Coordinates of C-alpha atoms and ligand atoms in Angstrom, one line a residue:
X254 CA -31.5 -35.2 -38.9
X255 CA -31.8 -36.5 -35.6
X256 CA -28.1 -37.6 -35.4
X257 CA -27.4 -34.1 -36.2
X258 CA -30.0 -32.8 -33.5
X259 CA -28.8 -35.2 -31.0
X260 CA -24.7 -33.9 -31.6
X261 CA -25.6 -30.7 -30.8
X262 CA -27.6 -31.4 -28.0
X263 CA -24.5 -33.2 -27.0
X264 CA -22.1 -30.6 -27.9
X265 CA -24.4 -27.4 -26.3
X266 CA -24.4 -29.7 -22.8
X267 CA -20.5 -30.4 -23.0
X268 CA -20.4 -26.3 -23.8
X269 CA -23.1 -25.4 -20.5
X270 CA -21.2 -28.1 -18.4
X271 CA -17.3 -26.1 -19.1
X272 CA -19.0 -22.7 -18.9
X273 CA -20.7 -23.4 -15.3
X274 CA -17.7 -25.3 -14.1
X275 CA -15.7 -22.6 -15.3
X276 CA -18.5 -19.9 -13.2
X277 CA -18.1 -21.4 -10.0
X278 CA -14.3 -21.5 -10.2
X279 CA -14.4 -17.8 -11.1
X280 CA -17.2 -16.5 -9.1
X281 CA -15.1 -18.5 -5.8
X282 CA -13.4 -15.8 -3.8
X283 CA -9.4 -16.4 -3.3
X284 CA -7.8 -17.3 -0.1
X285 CA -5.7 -13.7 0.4
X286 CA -2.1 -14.2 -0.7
X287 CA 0.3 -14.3 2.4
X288 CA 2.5 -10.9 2.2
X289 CA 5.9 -10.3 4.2
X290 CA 4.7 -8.0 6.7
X291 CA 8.2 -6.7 8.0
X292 CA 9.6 -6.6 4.0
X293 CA 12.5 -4.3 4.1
X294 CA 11.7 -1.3 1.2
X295 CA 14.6 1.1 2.4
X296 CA 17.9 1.5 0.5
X297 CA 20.9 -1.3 0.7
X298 CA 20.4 -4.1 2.7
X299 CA 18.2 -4.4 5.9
X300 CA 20.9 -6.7 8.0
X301 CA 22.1 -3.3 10.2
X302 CA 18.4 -2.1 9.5
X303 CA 16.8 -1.3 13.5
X304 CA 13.4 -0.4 13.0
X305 CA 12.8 3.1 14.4
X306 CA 9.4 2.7 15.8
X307 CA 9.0 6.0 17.3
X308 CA 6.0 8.3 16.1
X309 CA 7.8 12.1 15.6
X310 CA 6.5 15.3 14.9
X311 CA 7.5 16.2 11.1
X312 CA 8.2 19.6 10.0
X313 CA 7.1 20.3 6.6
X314 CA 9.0 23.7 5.6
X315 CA 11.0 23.8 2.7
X316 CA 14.7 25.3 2.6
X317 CA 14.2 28.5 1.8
X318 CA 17.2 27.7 -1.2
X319 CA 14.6 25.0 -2.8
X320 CA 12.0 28.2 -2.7
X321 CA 15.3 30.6 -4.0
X322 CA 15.6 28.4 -6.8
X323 CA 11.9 27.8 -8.3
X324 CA 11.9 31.6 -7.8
X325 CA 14.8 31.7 -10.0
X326 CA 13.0 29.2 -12.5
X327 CA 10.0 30.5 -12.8
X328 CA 11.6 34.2 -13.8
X329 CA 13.5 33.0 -17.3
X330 CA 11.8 33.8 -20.3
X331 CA 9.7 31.1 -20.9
X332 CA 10.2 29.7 -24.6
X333 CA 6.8 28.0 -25.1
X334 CA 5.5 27.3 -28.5
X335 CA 2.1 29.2 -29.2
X336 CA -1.1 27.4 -28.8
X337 CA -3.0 26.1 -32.5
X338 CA -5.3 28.5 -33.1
X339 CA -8.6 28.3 -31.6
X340 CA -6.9 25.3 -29.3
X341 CA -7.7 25.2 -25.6
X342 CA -6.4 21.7 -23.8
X343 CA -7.2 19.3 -26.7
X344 CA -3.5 19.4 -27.6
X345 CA -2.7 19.4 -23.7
X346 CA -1.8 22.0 -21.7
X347 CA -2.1 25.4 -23.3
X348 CA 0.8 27.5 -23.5
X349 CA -0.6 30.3 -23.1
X350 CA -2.2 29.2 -19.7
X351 CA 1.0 27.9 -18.6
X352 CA 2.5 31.2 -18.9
X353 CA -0.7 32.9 -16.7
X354 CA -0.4 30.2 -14.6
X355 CA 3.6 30.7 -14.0
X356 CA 3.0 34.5 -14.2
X357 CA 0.6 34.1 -11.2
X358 CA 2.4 31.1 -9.4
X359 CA 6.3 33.7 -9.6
X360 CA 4.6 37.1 -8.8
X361 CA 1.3 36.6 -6.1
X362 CA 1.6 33.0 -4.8
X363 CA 5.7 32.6 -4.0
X364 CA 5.7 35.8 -2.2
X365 CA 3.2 34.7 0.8
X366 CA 4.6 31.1 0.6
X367 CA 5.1 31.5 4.1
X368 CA 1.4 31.8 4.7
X369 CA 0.8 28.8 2.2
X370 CA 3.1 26.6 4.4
X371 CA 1.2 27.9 7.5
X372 CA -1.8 26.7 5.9
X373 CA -0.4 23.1 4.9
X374 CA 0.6 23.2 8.3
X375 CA -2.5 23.4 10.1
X376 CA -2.8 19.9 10.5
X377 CA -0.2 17.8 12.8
X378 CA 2.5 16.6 10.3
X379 CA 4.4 13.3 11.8
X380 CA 6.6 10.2 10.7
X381 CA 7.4 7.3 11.7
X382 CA 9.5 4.6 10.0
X383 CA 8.2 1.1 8.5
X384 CA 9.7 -1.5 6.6
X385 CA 12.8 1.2 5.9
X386 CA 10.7 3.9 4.9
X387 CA 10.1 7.2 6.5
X388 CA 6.5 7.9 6.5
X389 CA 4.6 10.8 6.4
X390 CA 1.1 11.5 7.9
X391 CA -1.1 13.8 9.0
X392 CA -3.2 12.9 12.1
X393 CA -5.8 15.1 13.4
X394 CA -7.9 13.9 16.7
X395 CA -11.0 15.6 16.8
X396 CA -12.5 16.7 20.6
X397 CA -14.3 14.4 22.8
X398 CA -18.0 15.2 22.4
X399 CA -20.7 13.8 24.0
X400 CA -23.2 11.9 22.0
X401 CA -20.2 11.4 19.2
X402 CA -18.8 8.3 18.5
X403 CA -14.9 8.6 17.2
X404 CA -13.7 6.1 14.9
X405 CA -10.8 5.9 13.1
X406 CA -10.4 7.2 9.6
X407 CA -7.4 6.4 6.6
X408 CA -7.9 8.8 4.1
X409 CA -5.5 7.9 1.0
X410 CA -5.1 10.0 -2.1
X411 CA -3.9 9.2 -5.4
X412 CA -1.9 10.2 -8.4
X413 CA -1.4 13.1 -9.2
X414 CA -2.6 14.5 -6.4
X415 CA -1.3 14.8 -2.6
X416 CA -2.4 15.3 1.3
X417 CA -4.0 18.7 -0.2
X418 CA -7.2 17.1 -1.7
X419 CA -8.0 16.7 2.2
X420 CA -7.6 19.9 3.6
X421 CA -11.5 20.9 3.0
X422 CA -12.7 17.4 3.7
X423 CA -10.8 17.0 7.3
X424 CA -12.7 19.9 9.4
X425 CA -16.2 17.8 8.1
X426 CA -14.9 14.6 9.4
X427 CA -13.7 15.8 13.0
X428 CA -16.4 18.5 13.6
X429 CA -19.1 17.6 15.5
X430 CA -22.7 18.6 13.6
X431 CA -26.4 17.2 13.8
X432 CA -26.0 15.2 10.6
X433 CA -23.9 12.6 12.1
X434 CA -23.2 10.7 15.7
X435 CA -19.9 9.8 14.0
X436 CA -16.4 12.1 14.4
X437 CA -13.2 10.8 12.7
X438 CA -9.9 10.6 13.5
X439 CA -8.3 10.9 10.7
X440 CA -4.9 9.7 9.3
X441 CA -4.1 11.3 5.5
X442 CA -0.7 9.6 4.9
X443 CA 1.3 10.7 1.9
X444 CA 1.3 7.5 -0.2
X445 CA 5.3 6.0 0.0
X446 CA 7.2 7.6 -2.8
X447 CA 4.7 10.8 -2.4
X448 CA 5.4 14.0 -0.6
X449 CA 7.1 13.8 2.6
X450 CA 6.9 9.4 2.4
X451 CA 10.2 8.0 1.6
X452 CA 10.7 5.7 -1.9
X453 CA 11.1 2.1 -1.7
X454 CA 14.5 1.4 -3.4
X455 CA 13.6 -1.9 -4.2
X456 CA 11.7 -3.2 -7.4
X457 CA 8.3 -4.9 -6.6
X458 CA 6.8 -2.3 -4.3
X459 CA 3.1 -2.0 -5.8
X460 CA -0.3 -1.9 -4.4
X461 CA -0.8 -4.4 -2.7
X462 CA 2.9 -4.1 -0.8
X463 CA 1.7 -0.8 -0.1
X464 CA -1.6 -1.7 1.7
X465 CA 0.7 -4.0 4.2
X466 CA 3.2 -0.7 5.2
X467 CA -0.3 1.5 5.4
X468 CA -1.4 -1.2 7.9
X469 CA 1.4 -1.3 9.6
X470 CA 1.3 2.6 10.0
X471 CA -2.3 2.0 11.8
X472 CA -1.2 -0.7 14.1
X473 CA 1.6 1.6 14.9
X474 CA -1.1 4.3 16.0
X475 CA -2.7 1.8 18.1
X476 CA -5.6 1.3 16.0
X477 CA -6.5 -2.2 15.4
X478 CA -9.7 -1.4 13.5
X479 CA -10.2 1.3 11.1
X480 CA -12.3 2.8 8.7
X481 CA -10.5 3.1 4.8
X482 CA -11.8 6.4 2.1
X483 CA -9.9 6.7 -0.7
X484 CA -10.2 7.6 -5.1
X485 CA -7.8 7.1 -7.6
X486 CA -4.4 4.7 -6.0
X487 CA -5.6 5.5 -2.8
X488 CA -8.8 3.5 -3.7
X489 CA -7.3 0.7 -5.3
X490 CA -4.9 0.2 -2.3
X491 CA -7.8 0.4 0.0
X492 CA -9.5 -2.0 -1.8
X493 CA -6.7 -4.5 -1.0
X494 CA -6.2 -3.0 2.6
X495 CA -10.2 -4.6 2.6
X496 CA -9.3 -7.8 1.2
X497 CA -6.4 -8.8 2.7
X498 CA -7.1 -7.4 6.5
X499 CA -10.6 -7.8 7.0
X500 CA -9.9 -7.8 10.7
X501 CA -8.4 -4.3 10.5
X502 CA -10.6 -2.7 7.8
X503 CA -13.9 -2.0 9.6
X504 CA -15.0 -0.3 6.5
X505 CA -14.4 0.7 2.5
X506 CA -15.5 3.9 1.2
X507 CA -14.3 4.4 -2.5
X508 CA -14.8 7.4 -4.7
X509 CA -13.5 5.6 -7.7
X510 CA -14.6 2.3 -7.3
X511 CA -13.2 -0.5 -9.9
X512 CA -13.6 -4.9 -9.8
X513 CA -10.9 -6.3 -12.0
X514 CA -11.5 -10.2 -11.1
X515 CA -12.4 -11.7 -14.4
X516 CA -16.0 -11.8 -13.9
X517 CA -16.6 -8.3 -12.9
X518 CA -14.3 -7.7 -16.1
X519 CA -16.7 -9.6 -18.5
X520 CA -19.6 -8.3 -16.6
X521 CA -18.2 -4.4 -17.9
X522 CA -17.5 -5.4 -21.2
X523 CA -21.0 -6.9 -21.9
X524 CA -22.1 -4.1 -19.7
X525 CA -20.4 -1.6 -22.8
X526 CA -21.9 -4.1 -25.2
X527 CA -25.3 -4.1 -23.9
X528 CA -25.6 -1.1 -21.6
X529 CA -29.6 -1.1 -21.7
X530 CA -29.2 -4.3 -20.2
X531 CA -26.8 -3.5 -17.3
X532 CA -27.7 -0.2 -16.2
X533 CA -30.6 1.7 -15.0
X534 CA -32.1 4.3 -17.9
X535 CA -31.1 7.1 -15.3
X536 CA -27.2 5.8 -14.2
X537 CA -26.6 5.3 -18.2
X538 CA -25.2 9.0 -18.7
X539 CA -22.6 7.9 -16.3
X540 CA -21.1 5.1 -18.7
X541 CA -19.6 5.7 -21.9
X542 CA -20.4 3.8 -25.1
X543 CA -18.0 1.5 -26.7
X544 CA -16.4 3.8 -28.9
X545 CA -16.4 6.7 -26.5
X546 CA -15.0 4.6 -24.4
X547 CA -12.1 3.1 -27.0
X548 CA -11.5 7.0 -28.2
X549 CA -11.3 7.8 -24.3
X550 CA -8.6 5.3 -23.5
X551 CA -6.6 6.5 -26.7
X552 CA -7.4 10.3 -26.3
X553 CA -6.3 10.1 -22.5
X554 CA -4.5 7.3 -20.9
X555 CA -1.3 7.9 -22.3
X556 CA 0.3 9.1 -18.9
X557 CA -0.7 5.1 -17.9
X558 CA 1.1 3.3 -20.1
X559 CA 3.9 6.1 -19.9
X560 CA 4.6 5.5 -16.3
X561 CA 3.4 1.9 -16.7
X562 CA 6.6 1.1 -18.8
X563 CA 8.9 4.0 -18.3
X564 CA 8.2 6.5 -15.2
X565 CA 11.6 7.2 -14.6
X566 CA 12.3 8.7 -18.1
X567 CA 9.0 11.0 -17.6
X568 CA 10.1 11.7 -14.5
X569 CA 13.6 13.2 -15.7
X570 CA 11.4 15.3 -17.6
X571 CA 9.5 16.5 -14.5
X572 CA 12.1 16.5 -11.9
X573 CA 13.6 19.9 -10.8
X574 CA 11.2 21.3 -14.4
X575 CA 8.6 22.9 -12.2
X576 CA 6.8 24.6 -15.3
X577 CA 6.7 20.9 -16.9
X578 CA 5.7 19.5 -13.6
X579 CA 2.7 22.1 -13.4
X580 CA 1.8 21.4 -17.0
X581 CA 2.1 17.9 -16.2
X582 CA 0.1 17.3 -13.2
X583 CA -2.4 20.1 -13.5
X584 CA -4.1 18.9 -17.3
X585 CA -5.3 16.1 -14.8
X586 CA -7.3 18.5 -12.8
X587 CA -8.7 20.2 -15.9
X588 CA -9.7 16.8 -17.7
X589 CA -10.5 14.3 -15.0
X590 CA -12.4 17.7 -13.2
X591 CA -14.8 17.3 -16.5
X592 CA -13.3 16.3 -19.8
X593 CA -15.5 19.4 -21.7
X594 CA -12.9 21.9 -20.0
X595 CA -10.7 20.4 -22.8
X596 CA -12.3 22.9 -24.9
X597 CA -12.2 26.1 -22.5
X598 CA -9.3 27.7 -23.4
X599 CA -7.8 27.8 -19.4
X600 CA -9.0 24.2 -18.8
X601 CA -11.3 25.3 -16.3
X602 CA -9.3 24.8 -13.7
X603 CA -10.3 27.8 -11.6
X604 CA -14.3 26.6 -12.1
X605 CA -13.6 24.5 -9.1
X606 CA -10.4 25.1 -7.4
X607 CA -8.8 27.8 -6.6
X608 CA -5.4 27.9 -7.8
X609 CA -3.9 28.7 -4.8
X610 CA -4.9 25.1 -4.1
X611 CA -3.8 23.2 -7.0
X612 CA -0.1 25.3 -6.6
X613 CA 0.0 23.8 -2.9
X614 CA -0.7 20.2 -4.6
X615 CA 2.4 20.9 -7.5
X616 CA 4.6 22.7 -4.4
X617 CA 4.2 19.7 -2.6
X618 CA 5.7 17.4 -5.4
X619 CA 8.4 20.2 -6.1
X620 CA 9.4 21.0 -2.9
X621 CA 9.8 17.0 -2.3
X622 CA 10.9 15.9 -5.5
X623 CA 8.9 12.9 -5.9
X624 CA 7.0 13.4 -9.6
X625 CA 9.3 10.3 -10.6
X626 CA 8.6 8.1 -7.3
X627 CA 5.1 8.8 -7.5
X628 CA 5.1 7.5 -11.1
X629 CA 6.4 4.3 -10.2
X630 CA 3.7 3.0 -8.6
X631 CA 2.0 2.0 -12.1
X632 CA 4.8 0.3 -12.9
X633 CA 4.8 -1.7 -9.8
X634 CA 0.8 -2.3 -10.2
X635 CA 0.6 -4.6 -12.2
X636 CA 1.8 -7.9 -10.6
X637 CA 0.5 -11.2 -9.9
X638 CA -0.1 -10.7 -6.5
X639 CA -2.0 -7.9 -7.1
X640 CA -4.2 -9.9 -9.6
X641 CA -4.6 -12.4 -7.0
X642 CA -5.7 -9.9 -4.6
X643 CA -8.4 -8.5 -7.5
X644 CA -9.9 -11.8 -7.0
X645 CA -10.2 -12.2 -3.2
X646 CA -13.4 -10.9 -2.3
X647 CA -14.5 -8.1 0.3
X648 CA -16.1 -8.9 3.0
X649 CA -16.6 -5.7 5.0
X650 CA -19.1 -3.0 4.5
X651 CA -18.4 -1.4 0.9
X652 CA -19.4 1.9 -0.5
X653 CA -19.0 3.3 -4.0
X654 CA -19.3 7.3 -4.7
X655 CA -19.5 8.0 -8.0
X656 CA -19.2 11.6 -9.4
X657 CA -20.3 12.1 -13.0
X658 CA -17.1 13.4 -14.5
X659 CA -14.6 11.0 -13.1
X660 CA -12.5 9.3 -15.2
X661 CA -14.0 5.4 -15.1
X662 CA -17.1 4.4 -13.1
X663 CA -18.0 0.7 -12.1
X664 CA -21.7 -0.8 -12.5
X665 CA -23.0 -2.4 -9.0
X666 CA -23.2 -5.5 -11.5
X667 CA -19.3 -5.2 -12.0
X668 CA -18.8 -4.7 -8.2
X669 CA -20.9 -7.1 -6.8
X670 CA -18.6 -9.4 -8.7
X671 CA -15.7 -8.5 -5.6
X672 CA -17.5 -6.7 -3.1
X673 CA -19.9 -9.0 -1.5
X674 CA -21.1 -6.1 0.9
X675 CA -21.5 -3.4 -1.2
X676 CA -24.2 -1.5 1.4
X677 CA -24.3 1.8 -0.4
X678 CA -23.8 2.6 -4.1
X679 CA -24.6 6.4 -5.6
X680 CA -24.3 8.8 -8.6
X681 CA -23.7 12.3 -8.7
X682 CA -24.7 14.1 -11.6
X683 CA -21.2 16.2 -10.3
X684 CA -18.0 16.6 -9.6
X685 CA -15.3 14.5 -10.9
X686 CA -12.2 12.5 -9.9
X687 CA -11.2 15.0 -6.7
X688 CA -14.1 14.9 -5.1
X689 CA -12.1 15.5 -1.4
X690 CA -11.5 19.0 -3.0
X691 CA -14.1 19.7 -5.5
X692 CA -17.1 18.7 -3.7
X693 CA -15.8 18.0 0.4
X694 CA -19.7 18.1 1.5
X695 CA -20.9 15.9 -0.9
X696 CA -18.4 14.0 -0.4
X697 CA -18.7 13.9 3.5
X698 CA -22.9 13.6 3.1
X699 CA -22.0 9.9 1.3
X700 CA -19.3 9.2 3.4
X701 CA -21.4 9.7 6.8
X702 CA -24.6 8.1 5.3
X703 CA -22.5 4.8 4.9
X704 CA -20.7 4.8 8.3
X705 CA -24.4 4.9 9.5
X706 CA -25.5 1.9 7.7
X707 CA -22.7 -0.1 8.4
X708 CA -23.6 0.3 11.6
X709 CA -20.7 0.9 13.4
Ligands
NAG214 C1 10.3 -10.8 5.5 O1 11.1 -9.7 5.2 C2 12.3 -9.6 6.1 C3 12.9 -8.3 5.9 O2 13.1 -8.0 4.5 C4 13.2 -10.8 5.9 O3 14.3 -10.7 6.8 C5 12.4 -12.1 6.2 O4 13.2 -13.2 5.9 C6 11.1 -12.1 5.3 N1 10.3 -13.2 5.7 C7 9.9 -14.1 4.9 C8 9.0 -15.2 5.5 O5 10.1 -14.1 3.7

């Protein structure tokens, strides 16, 4: 007997020993990985390449023959298959939406397009070019005020969405009001491969390849230090704009806030495991269970490993299909709005946007023909520097939004794991993964809160 007690004492110390030694190398932070910062992304080869540094107005409009021909489109009978009975997005998009939503999109938005492009254009449009691609951005300076600080703002959107979500969020962050001694000058680039940015033609342009460009497009400003918001993509390559220019990034504001370094990873799934352990009683109704969580991932994360593995075949689909393209893009504004408006038979998706809006957000990618570019970004994701870069911690001041019916949501537990300045952390019982457009002044109310306590 006390051979056998003394072997597992033994073994249990040998076990505690691995696991600790094991902690410390995992719960070390990463030096950042070393990127190319002039890596040439443009087509061919980059040996007559002559950087054209110059920032120019852009001009938006689309050729009236682009405009001609969706017209044209969207007038053919449309040969959709009936909804199931009793069906409203369970199966997807609903057919018989689609066809309200094409009636509406052909007969009362197309004919005061011109006004919609006014609208889009409200905001200064420019480009610039970096690392061979043209990029697009919008930059609004707000006015000098007295008594208002003005720091500079990247706002970065995500898939599917656009420079749109901002349009209700920008007038917050440059106006002047008594909540806030902070205005922003804000830069809303079109992600490369979105909108009006150019593609990289090469293989290997993810994330974190992404953050360098969208740095580069600061320092080509003139702003050495900025503040980063972002959700979907748009967080994720903020999050690595934080970790691998800490000099730059004065500040990180995520409204979908993930850790994927392998403790914050086994800290979520003993977090699913043991949720009474991990979360406060009130933040549990913002985590799924285990098996909600499995039947979520199958139910509705097919588009990921679609464009994960093939985004160029989905994106045949898509391209110059602008009925497939709305269906395709717009079920993510009913579902990841609130995934009960699976069961309305419209999908909700005039409960909190008008569709006027969410038209401008599919124009955008129709007018620029970038559904399949867009899509490539997953594919790209995925790489061992990006993993690297999951595992270098952030330093600067860190803030995670979370709205109720977004698609994922991160414990502080999970976060703390990466962000080792994680000032402000909060839960709306609202809203969901567009919070820019669904909710701009809850939104902004987090948003200034945070620049406050990071004391800027
Ligand atoms: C960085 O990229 C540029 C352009 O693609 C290339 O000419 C240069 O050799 C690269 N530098 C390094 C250190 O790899």
């Amino acid at each position: 007997m006390g051979v056998l007690i003394r072997f597992v004492v033994v073994i249990a110390s040998f076990g505690l020993a691995v696991l600790l030694q094991n902690y410390r190398l995992l719960s070390r932070s990463l030096p950042a990985p070393q990127l190319n910062a002039t890596q040439y992304w443009g087509p061919g080869s980059d040996n007559n390449y002559k950087e054209d540094s110059a920032i120019k107005p852009f001009d938006i409009r689309a050729n009236p023959e682009l405009i001609a021909e969706l017209k044209a489109q969207l007038s053919r009978p449309l040969t959709l298959h009936e909804p199931l009975e009793g069906v409203g997005f369970q199966y997807g998009f609903n057919a018989k939406e689609l066809q309200n939503v094409v009636t509406y999109w052909r007969d009362t938005y197309l004919p005061k397009w011109a006004e919609s492009e006014a609208y889009l254009n409200q905001y200064p449009h420019f480009e610039t070019q970096i690392q061979g691609l043209r990029m697009h951005f919008i930059h609004v300076k707000p006015q000098a005020t007295e008594g208002k600080k003005i720091l500079p703002l990247l706002l970065l959107h995500g898939w599917p969405g656009s420079v749109r979500e901002f349009y209700d969020f920008i007038p917050l962050l440059i106006t002047p009001n008594s909540k806030s001694d902070y205005i922003f000058e804000v830069i809303a680039p079109s992600l490369p491969g979105y909108g009006w940015s150019q593609s990289s033609s090469k293989v290997g342009f993810g994330t974190a390849q992404i953050a360098v460009v969208l740095r580069n497009l600061m320092l080509r400003i003139g702003h050495e230090k900025f503040l980063v918001q972002g959700g979907d993509w748009g967080s994720v390559i903020g999050s690595s704009m934080a970790a691998l220019f800490p000099q730059n990034v004065l500040a990180y504001h995520s409204n979908m806030c993930t850790a994927m370094n392998p403790l914050a990873l086994i800290t979520k799934g003993l977090r699913i495991l043991f949720p009474s352990i991990y979360l406060k009683q009130e933040h549990r109704e913002f985590f799924r269970s285990f098996g909600d969580e499995l039947s979520y991932i199958l139910e509705e994360t097919g588009y990921l490993h679609l464009h994960t593995t093939k985004p160029d075949t989905i994106g045949a689909a898509l391209s110059h299909n602008p009925i497939g393209l709305a269906a395709y893009t717009l079920e993510k504004f009913s579902t990841w709005t609130d995934p009960e408006y699976r069961n309305l038979p419209d999908g909700g998706l005039t409960l909190r946007y008008t569709m006027d809006s969410l038209l401008d957000n599919v124009m955008i990618y129709y007018i620029t023909n970038s559904i399949t570019t867009s899509q490539r970004i997953y594919a790209e994701a995925w790489s061992t520097i990006q993993n690297d870069i999951e595992r270098v911690h952030v330093q600067v001041p860190t803030a995670c939004a979370r709205f109720k019916w977004d698609m994922m949501h991160a414990s502080d537990s999970e976060l703390k794991h990466k962000y080792k300045n994680l000032i402000q952390s909060t839960f709306y019982k609202d809203g969901g993964h567009f919070p820019a457009m669904e909710l701009p002044e809850t939104l902004y109310g987090d948003f200034i809160e945070f620049v406050k306590k990071a004391g800027l």
